Short mmCIF file of C-alpha atoms and ligand atoms in Angstrom, two decimals:
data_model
loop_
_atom_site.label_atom_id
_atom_site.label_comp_id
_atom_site.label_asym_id
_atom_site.label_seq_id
_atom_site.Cartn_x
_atom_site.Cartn_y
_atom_site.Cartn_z
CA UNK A 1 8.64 1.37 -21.66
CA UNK A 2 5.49 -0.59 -19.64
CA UNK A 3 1.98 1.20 -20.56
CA UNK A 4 -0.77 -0.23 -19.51
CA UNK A 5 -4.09 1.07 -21.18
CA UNK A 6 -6.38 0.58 -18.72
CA UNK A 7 -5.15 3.36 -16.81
CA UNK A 8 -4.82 6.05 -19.21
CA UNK A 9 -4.48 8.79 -16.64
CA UNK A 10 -3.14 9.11 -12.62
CA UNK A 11 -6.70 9.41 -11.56
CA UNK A 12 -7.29 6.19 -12.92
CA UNK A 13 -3.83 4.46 -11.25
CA UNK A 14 -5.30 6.30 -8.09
CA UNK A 15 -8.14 4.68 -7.64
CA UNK A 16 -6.86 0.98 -8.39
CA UNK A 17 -4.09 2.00 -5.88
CA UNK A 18 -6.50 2.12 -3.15
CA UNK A 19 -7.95 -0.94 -4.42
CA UNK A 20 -4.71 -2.86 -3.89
CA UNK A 21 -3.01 -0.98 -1.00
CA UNK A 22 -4.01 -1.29 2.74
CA UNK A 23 -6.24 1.42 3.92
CA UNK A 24 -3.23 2.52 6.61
CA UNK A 25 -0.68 2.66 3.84
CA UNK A 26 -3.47 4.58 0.88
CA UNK A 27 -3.78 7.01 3.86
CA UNK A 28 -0.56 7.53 4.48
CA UNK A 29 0.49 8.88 0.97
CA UNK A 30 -3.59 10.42 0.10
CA UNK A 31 -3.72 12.48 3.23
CA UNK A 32 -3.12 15.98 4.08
CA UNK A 33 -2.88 18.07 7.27
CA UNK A 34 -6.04 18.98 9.68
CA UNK A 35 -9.27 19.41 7.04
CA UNK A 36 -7.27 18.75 4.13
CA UNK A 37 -7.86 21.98 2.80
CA UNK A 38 -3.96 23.13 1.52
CA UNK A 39 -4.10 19.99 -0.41
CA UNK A 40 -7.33 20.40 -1.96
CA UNK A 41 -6.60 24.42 -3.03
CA UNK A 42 -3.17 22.71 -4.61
CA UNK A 43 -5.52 21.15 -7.26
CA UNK A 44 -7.84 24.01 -7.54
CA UNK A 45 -4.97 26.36 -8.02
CA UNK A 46 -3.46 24.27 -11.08
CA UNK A 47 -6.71 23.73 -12.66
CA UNK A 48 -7.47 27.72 -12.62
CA UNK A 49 -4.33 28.15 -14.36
CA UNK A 50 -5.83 29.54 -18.12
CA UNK A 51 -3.16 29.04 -21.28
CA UNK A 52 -4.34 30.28 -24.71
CA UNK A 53 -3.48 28.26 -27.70
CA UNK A 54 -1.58 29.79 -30.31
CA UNK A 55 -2.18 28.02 -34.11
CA UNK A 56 -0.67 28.58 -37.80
CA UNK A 57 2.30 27.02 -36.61
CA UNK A 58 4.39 23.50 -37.29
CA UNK A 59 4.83 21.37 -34.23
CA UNK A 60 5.71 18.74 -35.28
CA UNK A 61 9.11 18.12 -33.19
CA UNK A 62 8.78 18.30 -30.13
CA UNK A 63 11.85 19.15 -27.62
CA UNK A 64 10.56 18.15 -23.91
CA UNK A 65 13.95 18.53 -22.11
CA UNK A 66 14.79 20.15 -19.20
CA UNK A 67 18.67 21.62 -18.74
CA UNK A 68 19.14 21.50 -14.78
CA UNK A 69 22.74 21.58 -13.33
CA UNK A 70 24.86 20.68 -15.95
CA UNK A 71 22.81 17.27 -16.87
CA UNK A 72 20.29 17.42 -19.79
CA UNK A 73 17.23 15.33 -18.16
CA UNK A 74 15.03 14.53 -21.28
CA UNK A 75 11.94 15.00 -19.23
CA UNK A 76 10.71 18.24 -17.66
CA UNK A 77 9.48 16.45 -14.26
CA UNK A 78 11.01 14.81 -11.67
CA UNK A 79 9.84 12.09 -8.32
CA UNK A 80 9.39 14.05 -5.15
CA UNK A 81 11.26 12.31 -2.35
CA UNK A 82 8.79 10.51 -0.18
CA UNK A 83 9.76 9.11 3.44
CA UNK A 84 8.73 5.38 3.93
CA UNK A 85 8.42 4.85 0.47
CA UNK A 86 8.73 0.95 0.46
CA UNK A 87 5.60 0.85 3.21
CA UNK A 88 3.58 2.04 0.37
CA UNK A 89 4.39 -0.96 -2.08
CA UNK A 90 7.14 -3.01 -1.19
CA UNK A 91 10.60 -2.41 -3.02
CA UNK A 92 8.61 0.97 -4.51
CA UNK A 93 11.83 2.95 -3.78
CA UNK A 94 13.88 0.56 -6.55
CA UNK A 95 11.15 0.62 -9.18
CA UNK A 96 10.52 4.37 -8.85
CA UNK A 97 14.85 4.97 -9.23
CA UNK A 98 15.23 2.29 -11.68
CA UNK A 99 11.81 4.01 -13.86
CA UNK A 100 13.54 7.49 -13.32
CA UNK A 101 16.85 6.53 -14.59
CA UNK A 102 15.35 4.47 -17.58
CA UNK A 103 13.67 8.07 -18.71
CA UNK A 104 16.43 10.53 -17.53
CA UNK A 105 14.21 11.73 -14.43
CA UNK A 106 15.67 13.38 -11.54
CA UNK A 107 14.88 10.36 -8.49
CA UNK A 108 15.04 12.70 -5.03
CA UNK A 109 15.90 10.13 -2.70
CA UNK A 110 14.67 10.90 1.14
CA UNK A 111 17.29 10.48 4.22
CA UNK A 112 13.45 8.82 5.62
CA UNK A 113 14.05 6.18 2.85
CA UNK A 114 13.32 2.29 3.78
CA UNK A 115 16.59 1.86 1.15
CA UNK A 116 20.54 2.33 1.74
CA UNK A 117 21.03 5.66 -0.11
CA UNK A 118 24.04 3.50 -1.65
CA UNK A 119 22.00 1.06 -2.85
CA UNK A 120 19.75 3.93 -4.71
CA UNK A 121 22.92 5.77 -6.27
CA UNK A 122 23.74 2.85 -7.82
CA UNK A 123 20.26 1.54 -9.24
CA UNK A 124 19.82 5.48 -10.67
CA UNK A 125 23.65 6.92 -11.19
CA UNK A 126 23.03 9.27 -13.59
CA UNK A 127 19.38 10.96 -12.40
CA UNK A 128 20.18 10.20 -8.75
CA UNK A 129 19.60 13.72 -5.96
CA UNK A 130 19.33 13.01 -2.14
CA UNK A 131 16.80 14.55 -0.14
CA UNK A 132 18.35 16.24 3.60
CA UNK A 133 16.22 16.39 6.97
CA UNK A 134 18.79 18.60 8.53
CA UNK A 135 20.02 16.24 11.65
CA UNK A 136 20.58 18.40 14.57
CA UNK A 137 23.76 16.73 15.50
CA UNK A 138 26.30 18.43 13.30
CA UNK A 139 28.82 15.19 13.17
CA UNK A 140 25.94 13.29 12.16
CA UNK A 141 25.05 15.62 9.30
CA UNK A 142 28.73 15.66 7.74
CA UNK A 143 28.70 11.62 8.06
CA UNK A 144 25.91 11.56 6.46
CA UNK A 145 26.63 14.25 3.68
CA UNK A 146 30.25 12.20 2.99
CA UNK A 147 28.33 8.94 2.41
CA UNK A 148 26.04 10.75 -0.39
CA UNK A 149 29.22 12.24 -1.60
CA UNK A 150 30.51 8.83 -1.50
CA UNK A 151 28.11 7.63 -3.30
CA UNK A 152 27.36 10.00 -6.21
CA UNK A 153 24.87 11.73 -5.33
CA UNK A 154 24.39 14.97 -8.24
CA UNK A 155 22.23 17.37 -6.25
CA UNK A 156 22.18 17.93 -2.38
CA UNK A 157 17.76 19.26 -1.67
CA UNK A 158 17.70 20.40 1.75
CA UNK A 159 13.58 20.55 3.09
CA UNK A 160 13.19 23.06 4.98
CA UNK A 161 9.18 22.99 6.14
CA UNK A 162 8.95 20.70 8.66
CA UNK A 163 9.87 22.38 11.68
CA UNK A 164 7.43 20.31 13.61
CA UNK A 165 6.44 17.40 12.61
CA UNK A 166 3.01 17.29 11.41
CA UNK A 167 -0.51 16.06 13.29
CA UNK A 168 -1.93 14.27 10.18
CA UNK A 169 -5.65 13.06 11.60
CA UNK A 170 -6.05 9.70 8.85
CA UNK A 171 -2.70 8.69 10.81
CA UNK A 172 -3.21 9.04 13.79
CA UNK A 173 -6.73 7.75 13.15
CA UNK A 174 -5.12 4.46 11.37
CA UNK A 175 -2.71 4.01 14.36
CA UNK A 176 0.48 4.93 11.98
CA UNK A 177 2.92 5.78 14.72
CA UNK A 178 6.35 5.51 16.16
CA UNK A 179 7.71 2.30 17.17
CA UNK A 180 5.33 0.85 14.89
CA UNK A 181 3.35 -1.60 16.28
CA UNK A 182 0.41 -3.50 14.26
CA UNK A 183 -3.41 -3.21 15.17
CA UNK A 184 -5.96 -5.53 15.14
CA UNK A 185 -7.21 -3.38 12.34
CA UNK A 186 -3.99 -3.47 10.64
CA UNK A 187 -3.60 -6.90 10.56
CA UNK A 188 -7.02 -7.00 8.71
CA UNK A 189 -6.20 -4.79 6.49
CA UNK A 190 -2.79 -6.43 5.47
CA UNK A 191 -5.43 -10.04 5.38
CA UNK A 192 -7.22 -7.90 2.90
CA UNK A 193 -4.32 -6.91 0.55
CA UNK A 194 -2.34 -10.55 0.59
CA UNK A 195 -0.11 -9.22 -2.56
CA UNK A 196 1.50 -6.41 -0.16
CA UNK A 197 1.40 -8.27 2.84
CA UNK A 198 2.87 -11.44 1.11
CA UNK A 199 6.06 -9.13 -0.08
CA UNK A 200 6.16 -6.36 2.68
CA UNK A 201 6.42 -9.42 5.57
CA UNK A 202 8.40 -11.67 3.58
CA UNK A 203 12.22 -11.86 2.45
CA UNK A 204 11.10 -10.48 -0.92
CA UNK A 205 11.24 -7.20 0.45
CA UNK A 206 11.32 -7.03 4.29
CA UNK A 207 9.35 -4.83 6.62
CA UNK A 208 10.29 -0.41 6.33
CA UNK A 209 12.76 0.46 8.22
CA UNK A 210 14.68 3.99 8.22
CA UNK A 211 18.07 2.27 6.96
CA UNK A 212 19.45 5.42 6.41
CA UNK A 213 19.62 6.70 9.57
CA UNK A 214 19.24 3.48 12.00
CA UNK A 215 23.05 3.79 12.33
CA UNK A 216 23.21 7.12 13.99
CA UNK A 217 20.30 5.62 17.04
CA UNK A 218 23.03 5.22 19.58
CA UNK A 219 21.45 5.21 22.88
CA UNK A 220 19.76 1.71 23.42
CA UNK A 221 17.39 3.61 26.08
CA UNK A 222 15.75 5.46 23.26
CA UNK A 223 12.42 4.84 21.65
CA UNK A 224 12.55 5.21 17.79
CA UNK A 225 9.62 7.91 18.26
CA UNK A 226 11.47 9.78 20.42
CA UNK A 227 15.00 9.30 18.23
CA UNK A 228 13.12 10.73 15.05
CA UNK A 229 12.23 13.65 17.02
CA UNK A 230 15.29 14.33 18.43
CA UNK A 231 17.04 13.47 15.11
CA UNK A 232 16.17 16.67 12.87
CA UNK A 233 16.76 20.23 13.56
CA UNK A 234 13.11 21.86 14.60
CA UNK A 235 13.97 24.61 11.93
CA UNK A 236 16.76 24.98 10.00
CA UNK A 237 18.92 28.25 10.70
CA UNK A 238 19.78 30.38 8.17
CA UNK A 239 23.51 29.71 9.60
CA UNK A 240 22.79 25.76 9.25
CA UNK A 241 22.51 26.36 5.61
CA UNK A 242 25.32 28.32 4.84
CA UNK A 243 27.28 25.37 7.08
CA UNK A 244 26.04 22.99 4.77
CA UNK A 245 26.83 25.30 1.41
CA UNK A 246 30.36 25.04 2.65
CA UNK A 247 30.17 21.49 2.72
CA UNK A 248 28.18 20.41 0.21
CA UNK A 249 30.34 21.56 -2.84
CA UNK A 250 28.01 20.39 -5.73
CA UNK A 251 24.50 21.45 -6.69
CA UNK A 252 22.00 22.58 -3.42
CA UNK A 253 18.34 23.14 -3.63
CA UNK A 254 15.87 23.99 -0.86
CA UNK A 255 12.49 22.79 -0.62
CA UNK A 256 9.58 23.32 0.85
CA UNK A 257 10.08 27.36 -0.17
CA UNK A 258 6.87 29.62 0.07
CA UNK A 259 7.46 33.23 1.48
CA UNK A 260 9.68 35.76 -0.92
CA UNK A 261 12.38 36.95 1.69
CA UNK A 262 13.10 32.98 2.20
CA UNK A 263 13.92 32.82 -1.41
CA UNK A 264 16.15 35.71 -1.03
CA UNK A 265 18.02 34.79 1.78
CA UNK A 266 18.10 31.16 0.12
CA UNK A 267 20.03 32.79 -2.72
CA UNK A 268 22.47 34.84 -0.33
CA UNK A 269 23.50 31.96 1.03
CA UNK A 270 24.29 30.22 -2.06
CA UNK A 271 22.34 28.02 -3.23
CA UNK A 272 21.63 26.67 -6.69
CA UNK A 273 18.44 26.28 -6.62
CA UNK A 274 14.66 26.27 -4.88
CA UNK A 275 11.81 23.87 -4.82
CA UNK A 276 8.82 25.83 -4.27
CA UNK A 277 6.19 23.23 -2.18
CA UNK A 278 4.06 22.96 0.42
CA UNK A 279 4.95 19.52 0.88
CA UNK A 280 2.20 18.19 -1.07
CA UNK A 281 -0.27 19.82 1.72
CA UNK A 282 1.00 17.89 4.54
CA UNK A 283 2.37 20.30 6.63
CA UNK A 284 0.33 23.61 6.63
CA UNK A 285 -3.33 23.72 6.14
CA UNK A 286 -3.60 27.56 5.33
CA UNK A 287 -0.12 27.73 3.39
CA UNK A 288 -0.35 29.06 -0.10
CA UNK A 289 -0.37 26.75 -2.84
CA UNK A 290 2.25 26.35 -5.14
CA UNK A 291 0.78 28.08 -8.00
CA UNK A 292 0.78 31.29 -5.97
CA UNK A 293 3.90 30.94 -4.11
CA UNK A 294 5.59 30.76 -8.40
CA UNK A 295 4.38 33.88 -9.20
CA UNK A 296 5.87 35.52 -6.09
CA UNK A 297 8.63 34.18 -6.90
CA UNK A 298 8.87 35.60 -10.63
CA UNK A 299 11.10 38.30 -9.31
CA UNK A 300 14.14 36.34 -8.73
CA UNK A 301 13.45 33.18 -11.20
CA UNK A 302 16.45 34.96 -13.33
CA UNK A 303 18.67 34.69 -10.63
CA UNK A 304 18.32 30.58 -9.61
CA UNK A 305 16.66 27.41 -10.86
CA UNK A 306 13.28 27.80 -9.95
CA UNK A 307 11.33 24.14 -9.80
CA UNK A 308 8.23 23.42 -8.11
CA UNK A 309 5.71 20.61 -6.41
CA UNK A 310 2.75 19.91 -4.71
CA UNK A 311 -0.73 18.93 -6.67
CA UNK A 312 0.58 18.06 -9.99
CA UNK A 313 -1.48 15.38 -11.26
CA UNK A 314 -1.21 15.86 -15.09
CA UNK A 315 1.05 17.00 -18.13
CA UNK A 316 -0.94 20.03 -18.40
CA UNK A 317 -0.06 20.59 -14.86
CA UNK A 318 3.34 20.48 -15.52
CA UNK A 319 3.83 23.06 -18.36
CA UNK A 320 0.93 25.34 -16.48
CA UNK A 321 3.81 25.02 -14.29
CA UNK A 322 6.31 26.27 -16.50
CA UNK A 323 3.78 28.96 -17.65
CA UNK A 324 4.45 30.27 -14.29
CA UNK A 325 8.42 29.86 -14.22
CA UNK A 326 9.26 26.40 -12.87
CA UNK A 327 12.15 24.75 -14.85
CA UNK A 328 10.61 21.41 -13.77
CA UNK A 329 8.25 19.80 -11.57
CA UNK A 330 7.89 17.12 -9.07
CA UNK A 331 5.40 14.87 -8.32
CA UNK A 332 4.83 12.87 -5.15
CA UNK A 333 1.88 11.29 -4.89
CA UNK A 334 1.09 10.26 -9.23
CA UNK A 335 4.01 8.31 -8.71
CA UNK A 336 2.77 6.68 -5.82
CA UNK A 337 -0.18 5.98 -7.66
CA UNK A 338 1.68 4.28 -10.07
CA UNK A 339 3.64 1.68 -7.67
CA UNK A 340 0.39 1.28 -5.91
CA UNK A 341 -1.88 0.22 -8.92
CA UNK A 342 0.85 -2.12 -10.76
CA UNK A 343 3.57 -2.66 -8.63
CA UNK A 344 6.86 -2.07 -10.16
CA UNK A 345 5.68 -1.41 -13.76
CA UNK A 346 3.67 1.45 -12.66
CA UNK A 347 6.63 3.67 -11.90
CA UNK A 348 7.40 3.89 -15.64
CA UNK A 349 3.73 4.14 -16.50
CA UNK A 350 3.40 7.27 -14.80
CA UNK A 351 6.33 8.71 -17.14
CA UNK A 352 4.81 7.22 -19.65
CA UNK A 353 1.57 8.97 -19.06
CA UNK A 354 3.37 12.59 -18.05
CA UNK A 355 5.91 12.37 -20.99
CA UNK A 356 2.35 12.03 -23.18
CA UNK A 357 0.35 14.71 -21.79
CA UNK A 358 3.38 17.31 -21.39
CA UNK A 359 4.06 16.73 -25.25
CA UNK A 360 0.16 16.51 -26.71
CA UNK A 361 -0.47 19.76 -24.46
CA UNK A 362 2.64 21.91 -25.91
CA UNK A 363 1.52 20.70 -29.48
CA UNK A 364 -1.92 21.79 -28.83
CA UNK A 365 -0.62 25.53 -27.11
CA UNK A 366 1.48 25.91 -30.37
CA UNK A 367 4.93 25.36 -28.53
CA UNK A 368 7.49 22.56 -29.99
CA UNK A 369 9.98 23.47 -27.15
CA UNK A 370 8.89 22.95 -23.36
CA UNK A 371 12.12 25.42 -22.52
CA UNK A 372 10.54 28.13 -24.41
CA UNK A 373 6.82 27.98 -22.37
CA UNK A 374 6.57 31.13 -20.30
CA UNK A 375 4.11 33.42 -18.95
CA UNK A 376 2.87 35.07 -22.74
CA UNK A 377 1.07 31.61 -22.68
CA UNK A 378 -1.19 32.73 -19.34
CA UNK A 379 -4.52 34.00 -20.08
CA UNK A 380 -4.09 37.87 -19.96
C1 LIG B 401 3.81 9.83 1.66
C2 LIG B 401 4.66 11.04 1.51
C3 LIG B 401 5.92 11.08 2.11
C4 LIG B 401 6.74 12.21 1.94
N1 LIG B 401 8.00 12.21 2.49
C5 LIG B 401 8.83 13.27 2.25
C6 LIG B 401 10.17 13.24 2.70
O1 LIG B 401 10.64 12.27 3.30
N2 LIG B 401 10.94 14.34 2.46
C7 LIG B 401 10.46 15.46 1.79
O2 LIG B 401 11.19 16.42 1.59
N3 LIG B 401 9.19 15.47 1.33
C8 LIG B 401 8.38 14.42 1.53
N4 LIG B 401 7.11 14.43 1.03
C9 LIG B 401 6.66 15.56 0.22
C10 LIG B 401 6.97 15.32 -1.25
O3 LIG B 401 8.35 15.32 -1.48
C11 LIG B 401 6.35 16.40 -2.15
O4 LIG B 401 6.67 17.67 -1.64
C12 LIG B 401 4.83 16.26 -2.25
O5 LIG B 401 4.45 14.91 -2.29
C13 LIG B 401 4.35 16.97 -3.51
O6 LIG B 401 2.96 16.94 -3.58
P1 LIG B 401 2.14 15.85 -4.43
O7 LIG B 401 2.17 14.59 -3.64
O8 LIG B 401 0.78 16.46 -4.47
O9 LIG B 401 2.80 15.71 -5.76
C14 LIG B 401 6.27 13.33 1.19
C15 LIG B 401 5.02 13.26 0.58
C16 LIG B 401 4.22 12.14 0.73
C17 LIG B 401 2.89 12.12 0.02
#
């Protein structure tokens, strides 16, 4: 596996990513919603999160995996879906699958991808899950969910947390919008990153497009703005999920789960499974981070998988994480770091760099089994 060790940590790949990415693009992944505050309080929240060490004991061996629906993954995290992922460093969505199914990482692939979805199954068959915005057109959700059935998908993660879609200021400031059209600025800042702009304008990778969903924009009339709006349900019904348990016969997650009775009636429905996020702070500035929102949810953790994302920037975030009762983590952004710093390679340094710190930190707490880290860990 690639390590480069120059960049020992994600902090590190961050800040050579904004180095090599154009400011509109950096933005895009770094920023947050309104002051920025949510994602800020993600961080804090992790790094308040006390673990005592426990000694006298042999830890030698080390078992890191995770058991999630049937599959053994051999790593306890996972890569957060992330719309427009190959605006951020062209062909990212590849490298980031083809990294995830080299280490036996869940990949969440989102229906915003700037890759087929068919394409993605087969580049990461074994760790591959697909990501649902709930289309409000009920024949266009059931083509869609055949063609991930179709092609192989394991897990089905419907988000559930963008009812609206979000004013993010750094966007708007940076003229990100719907058609896209280029700026003067823009064009300067793709001049100033030639390495992106050579790939992202060229055959090599093409220009983002949502290929996922372009097939479903049937009225020639319509803007694209105006067809992602009117593509997703502005909230998904409690009745829209259980249509969509009945259909989706494997493995179903929600994310984007905060608020206790949501968990409940998650698991009334029937599903398998909850990601626990505030979308990585994009989407409500006063929502609770994710390291609160885990210990509301201790009450039914027995009952469903329990995973979690938002702010996780290190291995000792991840079995903090676990501390707190999340089977496994995602991570957004440090893998976006990754692609961002050193292109394709820097998907598999990330997991290189995770994989390290999750193992030295359970060696240094005294635990040789990442399944066996609970709560008698947390400061009391
Ligand atoms: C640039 C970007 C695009 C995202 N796109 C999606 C998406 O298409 N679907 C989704 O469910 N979540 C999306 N998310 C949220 C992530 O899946 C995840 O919840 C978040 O990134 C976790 O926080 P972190 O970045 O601090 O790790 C996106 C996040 C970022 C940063």
């Amino acid at each position: 596996m690639h390590y480069d060790p120059r960049f020992p940590s994600i902090a590190d790949l961050k800040r050579r990513a904004q180095k090599r990415m154009p400011k509109f693009a950096f933005d895009y992944a770094d920023g947050g919603i309104d002051e920025e505050h949510g994602k800020r309080r993600n961080r804090a929240a992790w790094q308040a999160v006390i673990l005592t060490p426990r000694y006298l004991r042999d830890v030698s061996h080390t078992d890191l995996r995770a058991r999630l629906f049937a599959h053994d993954y051999s790593l306890p995290f996972g890569v957060a879906p992330i719309g427009l992922g190959n605006m951020l460093w062209p062909r990212a969505e590849r490298a980031l699958a083809r990294a995830a199914q080299q280490a036996n990482i869940p990949y969440v692939l989102s229906t915003f991808s700037t890759t087929e979805l068919e394409t993605i199954a087969q580049v990461a068959p074994d760790v591959c899950w697909f990501q649902l915005y709930v289309p409000q057109q009920v024949a266009v959700m059931q083509d869609l969910l055949r063609r991930v059935k179709r092609a192989g998908y394991r897990v089905l993660v419907v988000t559930i947390d963008i009812p609206v879609g979000a004013k993010r200021n750094r966007e708007l400031k940076n003229g990100l919008k719907l058609p896209f059209s280029v700026t003067p600025m823009m064009v300067w800042q793709c001049m100033l990153h030639p390495t992106w702009s050579l790939h992202t304008f060229t055959a090599t990778a093409g220009s983002p497009d949502f290929v996922n969903i372009a097939a479903y924009r049937t009225r020639a009339d319509q803007g694209l703005a105006q067809f992602i709006t009117d593509f997703t349900m502005h909230g998904v019904t409690r009745e829209r999920l259980a249509m969509i348990r009945k259909l989706w016969d494997g493995p179903l997650v929600i994310k984007g789960v905060q608020h206790i009775r949501d968990m409940q009636t998650a698991l009334k429905i029937g599903v398998d499974g909850i990601i626990i996020s505030n979308h990585g702070g994009r989407q409500l500035d006063a929502a609770p981070t994710s390291a609160h929102s885990l210990r509301a949810a201790a009450e039914i953790g027995a009952q469903t998988t329990v995973m979690v994302d938002s702010g996780l920037r290190t291995g000792l975030d991840i079995v903090r994480a676990k501390a707190l009762g999340a089977q496994l983590a995602f991570c957004g952004r440090s893998f976006l770091w990754g692609v961002g710093a050193l292109g394709a390679r820097g998907a598999q340094q990330v997991a290189h760099i995770l994989h390290d710190e999750v193992e030295r930190t359970l060696k240094q707490l005294g635990c040789d089994t990442f399944a066996r880290m609970d709560q008698s860990w947390l400061e009391a």
